Each structure stands twice: as C-alpha cells, then as structure tokens.
Amino acid sequence: MADPGRALAYLFMALALLTVPASAGPQVLAGTIENDAVAVYSLPGLEAGETLTVAMNRTSGNLDPFLAIGGPEVLEEEFRERYDRTVETALAHATDPLVAIPAIADDLFYAWDDDSGTGYAAALTWTVPESGDYVLLAAGTPMEDTSGDYEVTLDVTPPRREGGVAVPDRLTGRVGVAEVTGTLTANRTSTFFTLADLFPGDTVYAYIETTGGDLAPAPALVLADYGDKPVRSANLLAPAKNASLQYTADSETRGSRLTVSRNPAADPAAESSYRLLVGLNEPAVLAGTAGPGGRTVILPPIVVKAAVELDQITDVDQKSENYGVVANLMFTWKDPALAFSPDTCHCPYKIYRSVEDFVKAEGTRWPEFSINNQQGNRWTQNRLVQVFPDGTATYFERFWVTLQAPEFDFRAFPFDTQHFFLRVDALYPEEYFVYADWEGRTVVGTQLGEEEWYITRYWTNVTSTRIENTFSRFSFDFEAQRHLTYYIFRIFAPVLILILLAWVTFLLRDYGKRADVASANLLLFIAFNFTIAGDLPRLGYRTFLDSVMITTFIVSGLVVIYNLYLKWLATLEQKETAEKIDRVMVWFYPFAYLIGLVVMIWIAP
C-alpha cells in the first residue's frame, strides 16, 4: 500500500494540463497514469446549474481510478502547502487513514469519487454551483500504488449548442529523458535498452558520446522495432566522438530496442566508455543537454529475487562426483505487464498451477531458467505462480534432482571439506532479467537425511555468465564435512589395534610366530585398502587415508621382513645379535609409522 498522502501530493508534480472545451456531446479522454502522476484537465466557462457527469475506467495495468473536481486554486503553491498541512494534521490525529483521507478530499474538492463505477471504476455527477472555471483531476487511488492506461468520459447537461468534441493531443505530458553511462569491453562488445511503448506521433531521440577522455569514436547506435528490424542508426559509416538519431512512430509500437555496440573503427582491445541520452518527445536530447526526468523512456531490467530451501540431501556419490537433493526454488519479481485490477477477477491475486497456464494467460516472457549443473531429469513435484495486482509475481517449484559436484577434492579424506553448489542461469539476457538474493529466504533444513555429511556453512551469490550475451546467474553454495564416527571406529581404531598387536609381538622371542602375526596384519591392511578404495573415485592423487594405509602397508611389510631376518639370524645361532637389534627396534617401531606418514604426506603431489 502506498503512503496515504503520497498520491494526492503528486497532484502538483509532473502535471499534464489539458483544456476541455465546451462540447455538444460526451468527450472521451485517454491517457496514462504512472509514477503516481496526476492528469489535470481544465474545465473553463462552466455555467451555474449545469450538471457534469464524469466516468473514469481503467484500460490496462492495475490502475484504481480516482476523480476529483476543484477550483483553479489547486494549481497554486498555497494550495499545495494547505494540502500538506491538512494531511499531516489529519493523519496525526486519526486512528484510521482510510477515514482521514476521504475527509480531506471532502474538504479540498467540490466533488470526488473512487469506486462508484463498475468494479473499481470512478464515476461522479456534479452540479455546478457558480459559473466559472474549474479543474478535473484524474489519478490513481491515493491509498494504493496503482498505474496504467485510462479513459475518462465527460458530459455536460444540458447539452451545449456550440462547440464539438475535442480530444486532447495524446502527446501532452508524454515527455521524458533517461541518461545511461556504461563501458564496452573486448568481452562485452554490445548491449541494448528496451524502450517504453510508443504511440503514433511519439518521437524517440538518442544521443551518445565518448567519456573519460577517450579519443576513440563513440559506440554505434541502432534503433530496431519489436522484430529486431533496424529503423534508424547512427555513427556507423562516419564514426565520431558523438552521434544522434531520431525516429517518429507512425503506429503503436512495443518492444523497441536501442542497441549500443562497439564502433568498428575503435581499437578492439581498448575499453569504450560512453554516455547515452534517450528522450521521448524531447528534442533537446539531440544536443546532449537534456536532463533526465519525466516519463519512463527506458524499461529497466526486471530484478528477480531468488532463494533456495534445501530440504534433503538424498545421496552423495563420490565416485560419480554428484549428489541428489530435494529442494524448493523460489523467485519473486515485479513486472508492470502483469499488473491487473482485482475487479476483473474479483480476487486479491491469481494462482497458476503450471508454467504453461501462466504463459498462456500472461505472455511468454518470464524469468525462465536452467540449472547449470543439473545431471539428468529434474523431477518436479509441483510448480506454482502467484500474481498480485501490482504486477508482483512469485514462482515456487519443489523438485528432486541430481547435481554435478566437479569441485570435489579428496586430498584430506576423510577429514575433507567438500564444496557443493546449485547454479541457476537465466535464459534471457541481463537487459531483461537480473538475479538478486532474496534475503532471508535461503535456508537449509535441520533434517537433511544424509547421515555421512553435515553442512558447516552455506551462502548465495549472483554473478554473470557470458555466451553471445550476458546472462545473470544465481548460485547457492554450501560446504559439508563428514561425520567421523564411522572412520574412527571402523578404520582408524582397527588399524591402530592391529599396529599395537604387532608391537606387542615384539615381546615374543619366537621370531617365527612374530613373522606369522606380521604377515596376517599385512593381509588385513590390504583388505582395508580395497574396502576404502571401493567408495572413492579412481583418483590421480593420494588422499590422507591413502597415505595412512600406504604407510601402514610399507611398515607392516618391513616388519615381516624384519622378523624373518631375525628368524634367519636365530637359525645361524646368532640369537644374541638378533636380540641386540630387537632391543633397539622395539622402540623404533612406533616412530616408523609417524616418520613414514610424514614422508608420504610431504611427497604428495
């Protein structure tokens, strides 16, 4: 809901002053309300006792029509100050602004109406109390943020004998200027801007110049229609530091694009900074002197807020380097083309239960996307699109999918921290849709269902990806570590016990038995190595656990050889020599594992 006093405050900002002459029949006045602007029509020479009948209907958007009749003083600065004081005082002492605002309108205007027509249309009938000049105001309802096209039908009773219907020039008030600065690089050689709708007689002016002391020619300009067919160009054949173009529409045109591209005469390796002015019905743009303001000229890219709710990790396949997730993907964006008036459906919002239904009803352009690291099909449980009257839309999708995880690094396995991510790429260029983080909506569930891993942190970011055009990318990333209970009790503890058992055998003086025990330990270590290898991809590098097992394997092999050597000495009746050697080796044995592990880690690639 808009600021209660804001829309009426704009009665005195960017007004379109239109004269409605006396007529012999109803007059139909058409226009557009945007950015809380108000159309002001003068009603000169009304006679006392005449009855004025006015109706205002929405023809597009979510405009909620509002009509008011006042005296010429509504155009004066004193009236503005009086209005501001009245609003501030009324709202300061009122418990309900919905009651205060109508009271203000009763005090300020001779007549006004909001919803007396069909649905939310405005309609009023007013008898002129005194002969004189009056003013008709057409706007959106002050308490709401509404905009769109409208038609006002105006009639005077009794009918006048002289004069005819005179529809005001549609260009009145359709003036605006937009200023854009940017840089073209070797990686991004062009961009484009989508223009607001053009009506017959509208003239587009464009001016571009180099900035930052760059002596290179300014970028080239090409104005194209909705089918990307060029209609005007500038700075193509005779490159200069500045250039301009103009084009007058002879029919209603939507989706015109103004493309800015690196000039063919410019150095391909150099950056090209520019300043662009685009004007609607403002010739001063051609000289580069017009200031930005007025009506919307360039349609900005629609900001799409994105979020992910991670409910479950179904599987982490380390050999295939992928993982499965159950998640919710959500977008929200505001597109004026989706705006509607609730009186058209008698509903506060619309819900579409499939993308196909949404596209069929609202049009084909919406923030379509692709999951960049998706592997195989994405199984969707449901998709919902909710559209609100002001053009705000929310997309919700619950899905299950297998995602690639090519950044797995097992060097520290099983003490490794792995990076998982989900990449969402927009299918329309950034000139149409740009992703942003939907703050506070990305969450990770408390019961992920993957017992081997636990998430240590997660984050989102928005970047760009470049193909022929630049596309927005939303990323949901998280890091996870392994629960170590399995590895401690199933691998490290048994290995440690076997190492200790082999050490205990050093107390035996039967070197043959010691050799048998050491050989059995060696076989167990080999079995452990095969068990662990079955859970990991065939890597081109060693993991920490590989270093442990290789060290254990080597030391165990050396212990077997050592015990066989002692047995050989004993058979040669050199038992005393064997015992002397054994007294040293019994203390060196535990350090052999530590030294071997350090060496293995140190020589790792």
Steps between C-alpha positions, in 0.01 A plus 500: 500500500632843411559784747145630575579854402752434227281470192301816572825680570604425144202700376749776461786305347543433127144615425357472151279812462233422242223732390155348451294741287122520498342221300170389359544143623710271717877528476735205536844579642775239505830498684743316725564527873847392612732581788206645700455781244165679463335619180346845539229614257371858503123554475458862392175695490266267685155651564319490834240226501673284236548137597837340432508120464845339507609135489854364511581141402823304504608362162829337607718431801365498853386862502231568759338818360443809713319818388478842663367843402650814647550865431796660320669541838606133497779604263638762738787462746282610794264213435788257507613632839146486632467145375823390672395655831154345479635153430760515778246628755230252402727198503662604827163498679325223307497138605400386152648668189222344292264732684734801506577512126132517387445779752793692348359452150160631617672809634723570198276418202151587381442136405702181487453127455690175525287191439151610392540357149507137394748310714774745601410758234433856616184694409340818626222744415543860612287810462697819445428737793638818342601597148875495448808291423564165668756220490452123458761272656551140383732278705541168676345443840717684758525203738633259236800463271323470165578597141382438146299638209157654545204657320297790637151562361370851569156647424315823583124532549319680347694444177662806351401617160844613389836329491599147421684213664870576523722218626824642643825429318629162621855632510418744777700398805678217313848644545792329668877466491723217624879516547723192498876461534689184425810334363549257214791257521658229290283247685181702482487684171132601505192547712144612437221692671130425470287810445160575649195461277477751215173646370436656159683832482746421781857595410803324645822700526838348585842654554827321584852625568831366624603576858810486715727674253479209257588621148344194337174542309179464695315168482254447218124528556232289335130543572296190414133409528347206688619260229859628529466669162717816489314825439773756579875496564778740589880504499539201272642643176663821624628430854520801733539569869128568524196411293121527512187364337126558507199295395127575499261209544208479257321228694485358849828319560612277784834341570723743305868456579791742484826309454836651601795317344873550470579718203674307219764774484590466870799306631367147574724468807405833655207574726238741371324714763189686397214723612160438343192723507168363382200730484131472423364811324793706630711650214758641742641148523658545154734764643590287801374767740170353621480395863349168607143499628138482396334187367663161482701471180721193554352194666753387763580129532267319733665400827422138584562410863597134537523260793549129565362291784710184533284232659696181450824359362398162362841368401861601453664286231871556545601278210272684253562835672135596527231525765121494516284762670139569580453876500268791440594770248329838535499821297319829546496791257285799405398545137256784413375287211354255754305766692122460508202644682341268757155592370574306180508169687356593840815361658792644698750301287520239226649154536625289209573137575730449204739710299301418188185657648696807609659551158169449322330765715778755554743470209811309409765721661563408860824424693560160344807321627721195472688321777853503366637199692189287468571138407214313337132584553365736763199336659253769598235442763315825431540849358296801602497858370319763707432843348390804699314807366808724501684259268699321769535131422635210707620170353527188715636161391561190710730252329743211529812499284852362474760776485859487385768578758818528291692684770532202733854479641580188705859578597406538868259201497337420742568837666410681178255789456312478172340779295149440367301745290190562292534741205186665357554674165251745351400425141435866417790750488570736787335779302170326581549320831763530773520270802532625856513322833161465669637584841389282787327242280790263425511237774632151567277241666583356840444139390688459174483119496867454407662339802857504372518878453412811695488853356742746659397814310298617199470820299360649179646729237405653167742510207483519121579250231586597145407313183387727215325723752549542873269297721440523872590204722376426851709259707417313819817354652568301812790318660471170681724279709477132581382353825820330618343236724500238224862560405622512859330179612506304174841589360733698723423310821548151342819613326632641826415177682676293235806724523501461879459123472796485266696704751405265783646211304838660549486350850514151347832332447355255249584692183309256283172572679571872478544469125165316473315772695663778297400322176139475620498873582631573154213309341248686718644834393468400136132407556437837665656676205270325252193578715574869508593517132151375411344820637723747315556591135819386338692810586818633347628604842530354852262571782595528866353155564702365205814631668400332826433166331809514279717584801343218699543263208867589450585486871308173539689354205828615647401344836440166326840526333658606830353205690607257229848648521506445876382143448782447251754636750363263764544202269863601451545490878530880514210544737690743718556728199132477418404593855731802498344622177150429635558708815551804278224426249231446765519875578556610143190312380232758602710785359528318169129559434521869586810552284347308211173699518685832502706392199189385311321829561810704417554335160130514410432696176 
